[in-house]
Structure formats: C-alpha cells, structure tokens
Coordinates of C-alpha atoms and ligand atoms in Angstrom, one line a residue:
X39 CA -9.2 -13.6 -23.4
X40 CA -9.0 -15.5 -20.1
X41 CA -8.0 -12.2 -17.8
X42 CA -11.2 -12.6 -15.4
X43 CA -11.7 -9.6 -14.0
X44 CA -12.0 -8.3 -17.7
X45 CA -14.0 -11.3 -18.1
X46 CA -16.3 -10.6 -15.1
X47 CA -17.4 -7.4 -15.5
X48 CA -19.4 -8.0 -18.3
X49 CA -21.6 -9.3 -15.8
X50 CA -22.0 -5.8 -14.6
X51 CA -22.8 -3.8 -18.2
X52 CA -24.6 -1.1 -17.1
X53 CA -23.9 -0.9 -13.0
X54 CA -21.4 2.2 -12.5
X55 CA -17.2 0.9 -12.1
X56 CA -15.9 4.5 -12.3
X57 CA -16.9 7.6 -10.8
X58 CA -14.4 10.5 -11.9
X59 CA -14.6 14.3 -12.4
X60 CA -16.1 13.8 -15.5
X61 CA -19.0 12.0 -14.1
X62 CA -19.9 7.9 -13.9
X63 CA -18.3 5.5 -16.4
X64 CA -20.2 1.6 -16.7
X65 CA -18.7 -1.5 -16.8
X66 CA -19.6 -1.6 -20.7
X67 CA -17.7 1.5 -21.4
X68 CA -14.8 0.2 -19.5
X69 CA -14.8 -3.0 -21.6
X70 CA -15.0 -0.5 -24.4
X71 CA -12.3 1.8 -23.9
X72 CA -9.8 -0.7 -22.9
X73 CA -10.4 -2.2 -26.1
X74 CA -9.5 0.3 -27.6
X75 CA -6.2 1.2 -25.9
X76 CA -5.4 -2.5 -26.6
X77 CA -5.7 -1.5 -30.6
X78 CA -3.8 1.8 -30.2
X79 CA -1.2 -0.4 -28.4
X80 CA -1.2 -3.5 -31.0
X81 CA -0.8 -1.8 -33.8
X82 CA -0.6 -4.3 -36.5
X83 CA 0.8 -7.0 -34.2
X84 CA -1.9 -9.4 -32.4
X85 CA -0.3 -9.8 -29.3
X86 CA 1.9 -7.5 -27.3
X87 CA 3.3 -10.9 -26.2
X88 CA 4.1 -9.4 -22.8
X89 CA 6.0 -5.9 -24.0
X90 CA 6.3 -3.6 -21.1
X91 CA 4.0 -0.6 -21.4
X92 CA 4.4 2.2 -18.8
X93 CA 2.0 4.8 -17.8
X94 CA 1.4 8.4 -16.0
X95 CA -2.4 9.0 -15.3
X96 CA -3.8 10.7 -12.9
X97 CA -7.0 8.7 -11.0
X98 CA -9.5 8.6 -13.5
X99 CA -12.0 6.5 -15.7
X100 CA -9.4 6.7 -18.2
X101 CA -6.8 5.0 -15.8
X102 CA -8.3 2.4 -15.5
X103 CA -9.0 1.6 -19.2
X104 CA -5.4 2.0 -19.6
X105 CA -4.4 -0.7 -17.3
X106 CA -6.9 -2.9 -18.5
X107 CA -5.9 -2.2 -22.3
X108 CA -2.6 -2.6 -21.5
X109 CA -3.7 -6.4 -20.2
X110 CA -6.1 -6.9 -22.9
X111 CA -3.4 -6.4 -25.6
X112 CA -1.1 -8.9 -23.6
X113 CA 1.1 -6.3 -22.2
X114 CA 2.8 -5.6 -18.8
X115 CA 1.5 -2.9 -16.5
X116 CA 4.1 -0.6 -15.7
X117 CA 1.8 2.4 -13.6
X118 CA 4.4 5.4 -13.0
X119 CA 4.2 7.6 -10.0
X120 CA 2.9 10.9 -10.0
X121 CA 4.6 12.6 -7.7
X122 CA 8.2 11.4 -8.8
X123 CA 10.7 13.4 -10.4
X124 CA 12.4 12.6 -14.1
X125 CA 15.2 10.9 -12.6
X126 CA 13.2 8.3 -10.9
X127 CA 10.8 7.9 -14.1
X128 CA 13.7 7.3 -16.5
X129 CA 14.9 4.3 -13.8
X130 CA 11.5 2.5 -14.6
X131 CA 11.5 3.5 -18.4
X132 CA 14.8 2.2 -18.2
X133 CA 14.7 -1.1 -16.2
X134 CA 11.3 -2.0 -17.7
X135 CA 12.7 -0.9 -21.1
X136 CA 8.8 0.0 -21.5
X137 CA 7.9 0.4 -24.8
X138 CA 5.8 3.1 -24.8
X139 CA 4.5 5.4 -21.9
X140 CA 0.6 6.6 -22.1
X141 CA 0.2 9.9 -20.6
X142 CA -2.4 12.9 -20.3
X143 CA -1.6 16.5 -21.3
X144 CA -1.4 17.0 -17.2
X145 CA 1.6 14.6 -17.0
X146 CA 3.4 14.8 -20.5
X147 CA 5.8 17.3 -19.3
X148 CA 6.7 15.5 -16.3
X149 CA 8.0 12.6 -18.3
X150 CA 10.1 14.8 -19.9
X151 CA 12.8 13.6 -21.4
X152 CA 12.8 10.1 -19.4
X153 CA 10.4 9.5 -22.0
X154 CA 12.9 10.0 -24.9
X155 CA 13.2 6.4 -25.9
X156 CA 9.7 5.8 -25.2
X157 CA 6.7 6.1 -27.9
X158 CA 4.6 8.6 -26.1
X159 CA 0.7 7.8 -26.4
X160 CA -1.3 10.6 -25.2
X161 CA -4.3 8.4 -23.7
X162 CA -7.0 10.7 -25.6
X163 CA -5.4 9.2 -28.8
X164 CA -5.2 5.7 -27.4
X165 CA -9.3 5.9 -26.6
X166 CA -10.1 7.0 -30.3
X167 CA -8.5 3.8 -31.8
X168 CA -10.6 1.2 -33.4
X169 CA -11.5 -2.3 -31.4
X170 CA -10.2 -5.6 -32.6
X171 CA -10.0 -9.1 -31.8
X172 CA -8.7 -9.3 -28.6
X173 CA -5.3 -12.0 -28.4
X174 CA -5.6 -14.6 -25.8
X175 CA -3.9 -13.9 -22.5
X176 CA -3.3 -17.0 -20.3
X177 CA -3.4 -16.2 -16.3
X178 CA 0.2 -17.6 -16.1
X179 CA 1.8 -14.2 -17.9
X180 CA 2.7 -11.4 -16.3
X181 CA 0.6 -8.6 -15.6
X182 CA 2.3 -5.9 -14.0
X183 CA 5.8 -4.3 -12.8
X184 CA 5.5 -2.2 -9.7
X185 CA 8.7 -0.8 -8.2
X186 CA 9.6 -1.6 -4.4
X187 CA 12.6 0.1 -2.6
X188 CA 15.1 -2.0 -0.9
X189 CA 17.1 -0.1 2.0
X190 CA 20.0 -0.4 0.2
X191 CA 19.8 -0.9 -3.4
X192 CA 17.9 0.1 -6.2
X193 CA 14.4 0.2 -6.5
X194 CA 13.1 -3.3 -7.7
X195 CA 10.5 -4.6 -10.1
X196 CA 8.1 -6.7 -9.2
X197 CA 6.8 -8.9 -11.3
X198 CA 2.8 -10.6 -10.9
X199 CA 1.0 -12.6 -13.6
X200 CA -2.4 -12.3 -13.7
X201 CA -2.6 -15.3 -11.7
X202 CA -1.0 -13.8 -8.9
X203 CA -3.6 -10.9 -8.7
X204 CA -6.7 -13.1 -9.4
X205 CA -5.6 -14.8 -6.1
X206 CA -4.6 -11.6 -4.5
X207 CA -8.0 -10.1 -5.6
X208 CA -10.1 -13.2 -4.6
X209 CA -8.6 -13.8 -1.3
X210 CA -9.6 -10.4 0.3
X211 CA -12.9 -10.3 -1.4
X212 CA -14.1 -13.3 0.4
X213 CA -12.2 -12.0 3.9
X214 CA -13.5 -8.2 3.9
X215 CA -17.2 -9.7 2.3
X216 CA -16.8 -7.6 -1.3
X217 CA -20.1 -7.3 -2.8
X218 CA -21.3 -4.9 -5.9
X219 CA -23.2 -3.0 -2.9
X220 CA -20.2 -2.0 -2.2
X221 CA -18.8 2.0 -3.2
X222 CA -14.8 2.7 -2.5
X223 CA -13.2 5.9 -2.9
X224 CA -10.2 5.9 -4.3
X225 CA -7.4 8.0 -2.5
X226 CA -4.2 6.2 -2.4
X227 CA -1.7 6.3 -4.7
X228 CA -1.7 4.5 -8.2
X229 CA 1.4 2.7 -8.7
X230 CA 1.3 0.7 -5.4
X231 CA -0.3 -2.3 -4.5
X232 CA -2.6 -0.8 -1.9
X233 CA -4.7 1.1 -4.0
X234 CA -4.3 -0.8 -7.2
X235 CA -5.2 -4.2 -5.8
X236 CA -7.2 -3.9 -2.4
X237 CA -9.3 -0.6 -3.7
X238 CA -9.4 -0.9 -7.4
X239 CA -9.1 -4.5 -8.3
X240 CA -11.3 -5.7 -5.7
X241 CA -14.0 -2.9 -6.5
X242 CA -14.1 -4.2 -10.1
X243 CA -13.9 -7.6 -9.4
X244 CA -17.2 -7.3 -7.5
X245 CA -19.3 -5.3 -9.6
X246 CA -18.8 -2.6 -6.7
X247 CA -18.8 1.2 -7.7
X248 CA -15.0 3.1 -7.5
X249 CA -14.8 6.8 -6.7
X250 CA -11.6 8.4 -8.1
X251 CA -10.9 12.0 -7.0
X252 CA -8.1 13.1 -8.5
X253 CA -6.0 13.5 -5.2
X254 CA -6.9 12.9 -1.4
X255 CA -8.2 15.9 -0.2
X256 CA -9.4 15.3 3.5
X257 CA -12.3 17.7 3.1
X258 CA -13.2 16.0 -0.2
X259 CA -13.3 12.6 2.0
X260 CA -15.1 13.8 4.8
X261 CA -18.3 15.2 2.5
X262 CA -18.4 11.5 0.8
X263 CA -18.4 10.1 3.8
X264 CA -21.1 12.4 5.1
X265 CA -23.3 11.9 1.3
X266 CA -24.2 8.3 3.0
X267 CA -23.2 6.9 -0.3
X268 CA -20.1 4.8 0.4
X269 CA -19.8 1.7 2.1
X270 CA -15.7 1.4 2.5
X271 CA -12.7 3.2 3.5
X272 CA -8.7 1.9 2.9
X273 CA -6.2 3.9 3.5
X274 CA -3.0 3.9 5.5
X275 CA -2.5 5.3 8.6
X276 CA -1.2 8.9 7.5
X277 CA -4.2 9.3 5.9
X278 CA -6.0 8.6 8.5
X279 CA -4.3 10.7 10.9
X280 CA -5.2 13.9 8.1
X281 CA -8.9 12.7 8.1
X282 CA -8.7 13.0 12.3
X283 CA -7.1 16.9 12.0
X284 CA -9.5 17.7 9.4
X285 CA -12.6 16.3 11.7
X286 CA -10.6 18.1 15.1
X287 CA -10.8 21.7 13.2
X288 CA -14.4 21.6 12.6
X289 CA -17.3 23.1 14.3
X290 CA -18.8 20.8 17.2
X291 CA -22.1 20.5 15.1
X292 CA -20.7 19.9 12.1
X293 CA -18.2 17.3 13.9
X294 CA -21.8 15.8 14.9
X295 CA -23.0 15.2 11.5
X296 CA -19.9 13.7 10.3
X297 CA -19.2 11.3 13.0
X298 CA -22.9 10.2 12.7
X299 CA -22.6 9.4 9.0
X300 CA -19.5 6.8 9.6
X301 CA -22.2 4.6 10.7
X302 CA -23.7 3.9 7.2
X303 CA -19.6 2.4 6.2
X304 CA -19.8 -1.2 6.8
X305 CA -15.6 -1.3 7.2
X306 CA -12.8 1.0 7.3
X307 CA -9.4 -0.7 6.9
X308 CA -6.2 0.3 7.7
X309 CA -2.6 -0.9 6.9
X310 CA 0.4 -0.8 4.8
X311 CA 2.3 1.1 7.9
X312 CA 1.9 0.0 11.3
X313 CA -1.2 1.9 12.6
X314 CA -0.5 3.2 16.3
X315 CA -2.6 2.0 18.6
X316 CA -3.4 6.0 19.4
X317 CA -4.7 6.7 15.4
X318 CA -7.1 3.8 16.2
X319 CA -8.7 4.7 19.2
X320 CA -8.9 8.4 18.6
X321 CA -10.7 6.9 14.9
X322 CA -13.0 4.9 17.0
X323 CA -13.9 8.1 18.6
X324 CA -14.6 9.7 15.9
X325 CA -15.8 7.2 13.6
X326 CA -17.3 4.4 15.8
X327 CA -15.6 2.1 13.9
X328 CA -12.6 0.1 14.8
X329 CA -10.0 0.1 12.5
X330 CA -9.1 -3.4 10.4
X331 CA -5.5 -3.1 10.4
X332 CA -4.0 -5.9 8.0
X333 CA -0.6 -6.4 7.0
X334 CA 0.8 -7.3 3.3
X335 CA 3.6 -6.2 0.9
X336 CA 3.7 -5.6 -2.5
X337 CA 5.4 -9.0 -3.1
X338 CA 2.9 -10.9 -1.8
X339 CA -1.0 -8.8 -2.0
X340 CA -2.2 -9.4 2.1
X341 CA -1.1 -11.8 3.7
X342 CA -2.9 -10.8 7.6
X343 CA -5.8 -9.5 8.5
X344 CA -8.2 -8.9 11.4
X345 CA -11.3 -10.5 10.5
X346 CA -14.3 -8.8 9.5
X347 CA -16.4 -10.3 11.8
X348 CA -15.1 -10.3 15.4
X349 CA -12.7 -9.1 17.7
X350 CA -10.0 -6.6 15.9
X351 CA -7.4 -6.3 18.3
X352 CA -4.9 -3.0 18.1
X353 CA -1.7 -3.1 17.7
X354 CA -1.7 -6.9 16.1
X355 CA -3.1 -7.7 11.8
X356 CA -5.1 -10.4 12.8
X357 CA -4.7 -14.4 11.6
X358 CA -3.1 -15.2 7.5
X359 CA -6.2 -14.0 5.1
X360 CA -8.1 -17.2 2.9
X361 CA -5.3 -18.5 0.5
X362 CA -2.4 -17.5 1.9
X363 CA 0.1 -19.9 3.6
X364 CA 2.4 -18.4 6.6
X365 CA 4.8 -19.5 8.8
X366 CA 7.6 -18.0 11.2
X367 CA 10.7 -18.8 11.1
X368 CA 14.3 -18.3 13.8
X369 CA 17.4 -17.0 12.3
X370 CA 18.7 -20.4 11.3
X371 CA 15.5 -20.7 8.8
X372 CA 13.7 -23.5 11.0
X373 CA 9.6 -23.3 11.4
X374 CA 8.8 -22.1 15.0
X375 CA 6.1 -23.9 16.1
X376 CA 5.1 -22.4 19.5
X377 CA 3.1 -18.7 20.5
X378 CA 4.9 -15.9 21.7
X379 CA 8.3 -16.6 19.7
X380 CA 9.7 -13.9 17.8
X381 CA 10.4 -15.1 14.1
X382 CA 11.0 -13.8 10.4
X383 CA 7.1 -14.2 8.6
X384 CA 7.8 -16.6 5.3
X385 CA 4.7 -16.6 2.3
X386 CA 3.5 -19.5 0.5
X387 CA 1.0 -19.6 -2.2
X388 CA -1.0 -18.0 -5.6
X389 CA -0.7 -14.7 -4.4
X390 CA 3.2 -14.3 -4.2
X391 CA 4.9 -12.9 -7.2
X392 CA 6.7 -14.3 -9.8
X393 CA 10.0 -12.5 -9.8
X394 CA 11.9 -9.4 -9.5
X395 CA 12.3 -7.6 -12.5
X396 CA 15.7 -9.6 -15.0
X397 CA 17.2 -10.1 -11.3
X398 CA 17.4 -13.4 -11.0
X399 CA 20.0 -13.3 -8.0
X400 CA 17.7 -11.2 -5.8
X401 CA 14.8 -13.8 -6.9
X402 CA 16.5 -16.5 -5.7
X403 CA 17.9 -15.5 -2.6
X404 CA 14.3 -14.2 -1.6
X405 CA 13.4 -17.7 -1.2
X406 CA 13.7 -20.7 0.6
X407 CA 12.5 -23.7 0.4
X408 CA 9.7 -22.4 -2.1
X409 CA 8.9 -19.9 0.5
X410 CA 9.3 -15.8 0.0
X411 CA 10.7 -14.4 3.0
X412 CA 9.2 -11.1 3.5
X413 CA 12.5 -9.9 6.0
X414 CA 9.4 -8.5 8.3
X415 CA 9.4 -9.6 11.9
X416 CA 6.8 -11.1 14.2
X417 CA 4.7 -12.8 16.8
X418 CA 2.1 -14.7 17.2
X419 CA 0.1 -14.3 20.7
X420 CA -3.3 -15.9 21.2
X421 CA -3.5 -17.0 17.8
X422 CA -3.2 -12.9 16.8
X423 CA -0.1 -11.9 14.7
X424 CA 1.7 -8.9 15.7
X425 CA 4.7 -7.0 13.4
X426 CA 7.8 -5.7 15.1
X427 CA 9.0 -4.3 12.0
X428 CA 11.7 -5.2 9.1
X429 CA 14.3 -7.2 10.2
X430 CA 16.7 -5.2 8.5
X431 CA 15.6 -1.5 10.1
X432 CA 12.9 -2.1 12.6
X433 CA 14.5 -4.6 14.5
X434 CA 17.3 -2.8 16.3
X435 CA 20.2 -4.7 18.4
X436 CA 21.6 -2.6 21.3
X437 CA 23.6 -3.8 24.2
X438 CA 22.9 -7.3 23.2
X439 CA 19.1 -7.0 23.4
X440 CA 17.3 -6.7 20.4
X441 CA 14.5 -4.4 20.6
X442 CA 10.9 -3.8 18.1
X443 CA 11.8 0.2 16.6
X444 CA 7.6 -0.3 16.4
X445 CA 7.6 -1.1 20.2
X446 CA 9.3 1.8 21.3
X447 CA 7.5 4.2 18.8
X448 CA 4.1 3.4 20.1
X449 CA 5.5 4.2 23.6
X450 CA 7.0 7.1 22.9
X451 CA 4.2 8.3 20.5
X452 CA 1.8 8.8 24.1
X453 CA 4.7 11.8 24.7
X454 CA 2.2 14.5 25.5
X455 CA 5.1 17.2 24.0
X456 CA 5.1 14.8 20.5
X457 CA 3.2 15.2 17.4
X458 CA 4.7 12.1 15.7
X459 CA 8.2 10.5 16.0
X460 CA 10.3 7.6 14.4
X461 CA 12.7 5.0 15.9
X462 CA 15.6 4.2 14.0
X463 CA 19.1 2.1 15.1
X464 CA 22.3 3.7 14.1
X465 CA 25.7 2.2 14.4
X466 CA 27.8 2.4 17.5
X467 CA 31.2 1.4 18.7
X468 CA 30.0 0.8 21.8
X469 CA 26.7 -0.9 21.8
X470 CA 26.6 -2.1 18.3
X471 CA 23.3 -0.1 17.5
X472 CA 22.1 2.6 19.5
X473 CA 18.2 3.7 19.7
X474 CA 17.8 7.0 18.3
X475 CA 14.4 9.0 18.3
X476 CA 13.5 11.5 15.3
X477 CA 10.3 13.5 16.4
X478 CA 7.9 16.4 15.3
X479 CA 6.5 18.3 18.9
X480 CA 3.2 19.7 19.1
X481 CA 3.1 23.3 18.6
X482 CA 3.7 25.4 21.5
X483 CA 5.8 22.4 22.9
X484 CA 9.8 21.4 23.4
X485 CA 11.2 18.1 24.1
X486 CA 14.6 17.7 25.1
X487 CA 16.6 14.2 25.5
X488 CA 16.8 14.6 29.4
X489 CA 12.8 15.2 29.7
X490 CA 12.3 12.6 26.6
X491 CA 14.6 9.7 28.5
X492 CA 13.2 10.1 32.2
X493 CA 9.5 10.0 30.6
X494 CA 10.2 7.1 29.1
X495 CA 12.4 5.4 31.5
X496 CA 8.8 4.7 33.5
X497 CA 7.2 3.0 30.3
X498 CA 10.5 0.9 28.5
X499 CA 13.1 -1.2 29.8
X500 CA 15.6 0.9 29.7
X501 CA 17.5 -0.4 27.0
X502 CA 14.9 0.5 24.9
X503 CA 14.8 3.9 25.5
X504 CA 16.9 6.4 23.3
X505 CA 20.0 8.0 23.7
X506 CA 19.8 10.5 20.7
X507 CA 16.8 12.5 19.8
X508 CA 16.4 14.7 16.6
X509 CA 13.7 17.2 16.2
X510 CA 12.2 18.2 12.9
X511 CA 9.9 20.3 11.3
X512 CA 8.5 17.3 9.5
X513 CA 8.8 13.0 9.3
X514 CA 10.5 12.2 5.9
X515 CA 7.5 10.0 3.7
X516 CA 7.2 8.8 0.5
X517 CA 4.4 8.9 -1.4
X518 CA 2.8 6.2 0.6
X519 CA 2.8 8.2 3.3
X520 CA 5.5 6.1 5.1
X521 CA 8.5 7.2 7.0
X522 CA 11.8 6.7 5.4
X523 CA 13.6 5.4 7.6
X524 CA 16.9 5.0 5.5
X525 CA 16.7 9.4 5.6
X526 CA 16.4 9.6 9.2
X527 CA 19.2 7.3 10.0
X528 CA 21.4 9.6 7.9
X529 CA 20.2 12.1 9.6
X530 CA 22.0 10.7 13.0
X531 CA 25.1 9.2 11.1
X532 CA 26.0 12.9 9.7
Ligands
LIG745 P1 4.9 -2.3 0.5 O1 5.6 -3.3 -0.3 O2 5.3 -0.9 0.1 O3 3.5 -2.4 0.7 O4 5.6 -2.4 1.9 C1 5.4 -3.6 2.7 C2 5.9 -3.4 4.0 O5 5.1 -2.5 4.8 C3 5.9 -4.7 4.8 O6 7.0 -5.5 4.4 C4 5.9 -4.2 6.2 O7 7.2 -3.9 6.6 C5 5.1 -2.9 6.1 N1 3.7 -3.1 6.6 C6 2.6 -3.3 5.8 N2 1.5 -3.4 6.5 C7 1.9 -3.3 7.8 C8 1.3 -3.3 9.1 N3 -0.1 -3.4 9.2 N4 2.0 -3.1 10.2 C9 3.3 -2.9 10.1 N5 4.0 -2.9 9.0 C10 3.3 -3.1 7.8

C-alpha cells in the first residue's frame, strides 16, 4: 500500500479526521472502515486493478471511508453528485462503466434505474465486511474520475492518479501552512475538486480535524464559526455571499458576537469563481479577514494563489502555488514574456491530470508541447496574476475589441438597482459578438437598458457596455454555485 495519505494518517490514530452527525470518527477507525469497503469491494479478487467504482454519499464519516476503500482495493473513484438527476447519473455509470455504485438508503432511490447495470452496495453492508491484506497500489494509477462540463460537449472525465493528488494535496499544504491544528468544515460539494481536494484531502493529509454537515446551511456555518473551534473556511464565492445575507439579517448584537469570533480563523479562502471585488470587501467587514482568492481547475488541483502571508490583492489569485509551473501564452502558442500582456494560462507539472476519461482526441489536443492549456485567460501585473475569464465565454469580441465578460461584471455589479448579474457575448451580424447583461435587481428596484447603459457609460469604455439586458428572478448555477453561462446565452439567442 503506497497511497500516502492512507499511509499518513496512521500517524494520527487516535486525533479526530471526521466529525459527522453521528459524532467524531479517528484516524484509526477511518483506516478501519476503509478496509473494509476494500473487502466488500474485492471480493475474492486481490486487486480491483483499477475497476471503476462509483458512489452517492452524502458528507459523512462514511464518505470518506468509501473513497479511501475504493483506493485501498486499487479502484477508481468515481464520487456522484447529489443533487443530479437519473439522466446525468446514468452518463457517469455509463462513461465510467463503474462497476458497482455504493449508496445510503438516503440516495438509493435516486440512482434509480441508472444503476441498473451497476452492483448496488449499500455502504452499511460494505462497512460490515471482513479486512484483508490490502493489494499494493503504486502512486502512478489512477485514483479518481470527476466529471467536468465543456461548453459544448459532453461532460468529461477526468482522470488523476494518486500521484497527481499527492502533489495537488502537498502543494497547497505547504502554501496555505496546513497543520493537524487545523479544523475545516466541510460545505462544498462532494464530487468536485474543491471540496474533495483543498478541504478534505488536505485536512487528512495533515492530521487536521474535518467537520462534515450534511449540507451548507448558512446558520449552521455561522454558529461554528462563532463555537471558536475552527481554524479555516473554503468556499466559493456564492457561498460566501449566503454567509454575508445570513450575518445582514441578524440582530446588531448578535452580528457583534459573530463578527468578533472570525478572529480565532487563521484563513478564509475563496475561489473556484471569480470573487467580486464587492463580496470581498463587504467580507472584510464583516469578518476582518481578507479573502485568499486562488484560482485552479479540476484538471490541474490550484494552480494560483494569494499568499498566505502578505499582501492579498482583490480582484487578482496571487503568483503560481509551490510545484506548479505556469506560463502565458498569445494566440499563436508563443510564451509571452513581458507584464501586462494578455495571454492563454498553460500548466506544467505533478499536479496536472493524466487524461480525459477513453478520449484520447480531447487529451491530446489539450496539450501542447507537454503543457495543459487551461483555455482560461490572463494577466500578469506587478508580478500579481489576474483572470479575465475562459477564452471561449468570458472573453467576448465586439466591434473588433475584445473585452474581459469578468471586467465588465465587476463594473456593472456596483449598479446600486442590481442584486447580481452575468456578462455573456452572443452572436451578431453586425458586431460579431455583442455584450449582453443577464441581472437579478434588488427588491423594490427596476433597471431598464436606457438607465443600465448611461450608468455605465461613465465607468466602461463604451464598447464594453451592453446593448441587451435580461432580468430574472434568479442567475442559472450549478451545483458549484457557478453561473452557467452556456443557459444565459440561450437565453439572448431565443
Ligand atoms: P472547475 O474545473 O469546475 O473547478 O472550474 C475551473 C474554472 O473555474 C477555471 O477554468 C476558471 O475558468 C474558473 N475559476 C476558478 N477559480 C477562479 C478564480 N479565482 N477566478 C476566476 N475564475 C476562476
């Protein structure tokens, strides 16, 4: 057995890894219980020899037993998302061709019949199996499939060996200072790189303590915060603004106490979504902390950061985090060497995956030169990087110019009338793209176009300001919180 985070944390025996609503779960009865979902898995065989095995848990101790089992036995991680529906389930089974799916009796029903060709283990079962020799697993096989939407096609899998996360894992835990002080709680979703690797896997990988509520629940936040007992918060900027409302509605007193007790947090981190420049100063507020925004993918772990230690400056992810190789390069693929040019970000190192999921096409053509190229665009000013979005939706060309959708939506987001809005290009005969606005207003408040444009016509050049505006009752989000941007285009091209 050579996974080492399995391999560390019998360092740790008796310190606490999971805190669930059953109550706290060591280190030792981690290493126990994923031993025994590797038996339950096994069967008779020794080695899964890298079968895919898919699962729908809620967060829990028993989660995470399931994921390390999974590794243990010499499988591939496959975690399922709990708030998709059958169709989207029966994709992964499919494209994974996972062999069997573990589930609760919470989720069993939502599998459904996705799960038809699927041995379903219902993860009480897999805990009650019998330990056995554990096979060896080398850090060079894969580890885990998560699924990554494209813009246009399919959902993709993709693949990291264990090798991949160890250097994903190690990277940020020397950056952000990970000790087994440390106590995370767990409130983003499970089947994304964000919570698995950043919150999870780093927690673990420390000896640090993770919380796992069963959902986010603002309220739920806001009283461990206030307990004094955690030391980190990492969540994307949604959540953040939620955690903001939540603080606004309460009594000024009680707004006291809770904005006192951020001070015992030692970070709060931010990212996965650009986080307006408005969430973080409103959350330093509040919170007295400034945000650590950082900037990754789930191709690559993080690949930016701000650095612990020193000036965090809004609106940019800081310099490339311990490990991880970067460069930016034009549209003909060439390295730009000087500040202040716009370029496509390119990744180099450990921490990038392997492949996408039997796509070997894709693979290939997200590569060059040994380098993954992330399609996200950026710049680099006084050494600090700054995103201006994906290449292939963010970066909008109108009237010739080409213009950051980001840009413009941090402008527009100081609207007084706005709640929360969204830039998006749509085709045009006339100017090849033209800058559309979808937007939420406050309550109580109306935004027309006319009042929208001659606002902003004192803030943005005024190519950058949009012709079409859309107002809804709501942003469309996944279950990352972030804005899907492919919806709200259609939204303008109906
Ligand atoms: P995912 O693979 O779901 O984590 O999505 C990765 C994408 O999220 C990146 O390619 C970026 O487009 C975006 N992203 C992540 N972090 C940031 C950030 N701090 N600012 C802006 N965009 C970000």
């Amino acid at each position: 057995m050579k996974i080492e985070l399995v391999r560390r944390a019998r360092d740790w025996q008796e310190r606490t890894a999971v805190l669930d609503c059953a109550g706290k779960h060591s280190y030792e009865e981690l290493l126990e219980a994923a031993a025994r979902v590797a038996s339950a898995l096994r069967g008779e065989r020794s080695d899964l020899e890298e079968a895919r095995v898919a699962f729908l848990i809620p967060p829990s101790f028993d989660y995470v037993a399931v994921q390390w089992g999974i590794w243990l036995a010499g499988g591939v991680a496959v975690p399922l998302c709990l708030s998709h529906p059958e169709p989207e389930l029966r994709y992964v089974l499919e494209d994974t061709e996972a062999e069997a799916v573990i589930v609760t009796p919470a989720t069993i029903d939502q599998i459904g019949k996705a799960g038809e060709d699927s041995r379903l283990l219902p993860v009480s079962e897999a805990l009650e199996a019998e330990p056995k020799p554990l096979p060896d697993v080398k850090a060079a096989r894969r580890a885990q499939i998560l699924y990554t939407s494209g813009t246009t096609s399919r959902p993709k899998g993709v693949v990291s060996t264990h090798a991949n996360l160890r250097a994903q894992i190690r990277s940020l835990v020397q950056a952000w200072g990970w000790s087994e002080q440390d106590r995370i709680p767990e409130i983003l979703p499970l089947h994304h790189t964000h919570g698995i690797v950043n919150v999870l896997c780093c927690a673990l990988w420390s000896g640090a303590t993770c919380e796992m509520p069963p959902r986010f629940d603002p309220a739920r936040v806001w009283e461990r915060i206030a307990s004094g007992e955690l030391t980190l918060l990492m969540a994307v900027p949604t959540i953040y603004v939620k955690l903001i409302r939540f603080w606004e509605e309460q009594p000024p007193e009680r707004r006291d106490e809770l904005s006192k007790s951020c001070r015992r947090l030692r970070l709060m981190v931010s990212g996965s979504a650009a986080l307006p420049v408005s969430v973080l100063e409103r959350w330093k507020e509040i919170s007295g902390h400034v945000l650590l925004e950082r900037y990754g993918m789930t191709e690559i772990g993080m690949a930016l950061s701000n650095p612990l230690d020193g000036e965090r400056r809004p609106g940019t992810v800081g310099f490339p985090l311990p490990g991880v190789e970067l460069r930016l390069v034009d549209e003909a693929g060439a390295p730009i060497a000087e500040d202040g040019r716009e370029g496509e970000i390119e990744v180099r190192g450990e921490t990038v995956f392997q492949e996408y999921w039997r796509r070997p096409e894709e693979t290939r053509a997200a590569f060059r030169e040994g380098w993954f190229r992330t399609g996200d665009m950026a710049v680099v000013e006084d050494g600090y990087w700054r995103i201006l979005g994906r290449s292939s939706i963010d970066i909008i060309k109108t009237g010739g110019y080409k213009v950051s959708a980001l840009e413009i939506e941090e402008v527009l987001r100081t609207h007084p009338g706005l709640a929360e809005c969204t830039v998006v290009g749509v085709e045009d005969a006339e100017w090849g793209e033209r800058v559309c606005c979808a937007a939420v207003c406050r309550s109580g408040e109306s935004v027309t176009l006319d009042g929208l444009r001659e606002w902003a016509r004192e803030r943005l050049a005024v190519y950058k300001v949009p012709t079409r505006l859309r107002l809804l009752a709501e942003l469309p989000r996944n279950a990352m919180g972030k804005v899907i941007k492919p919806d709200v285009k259609k939204l303008f091209e109906e």
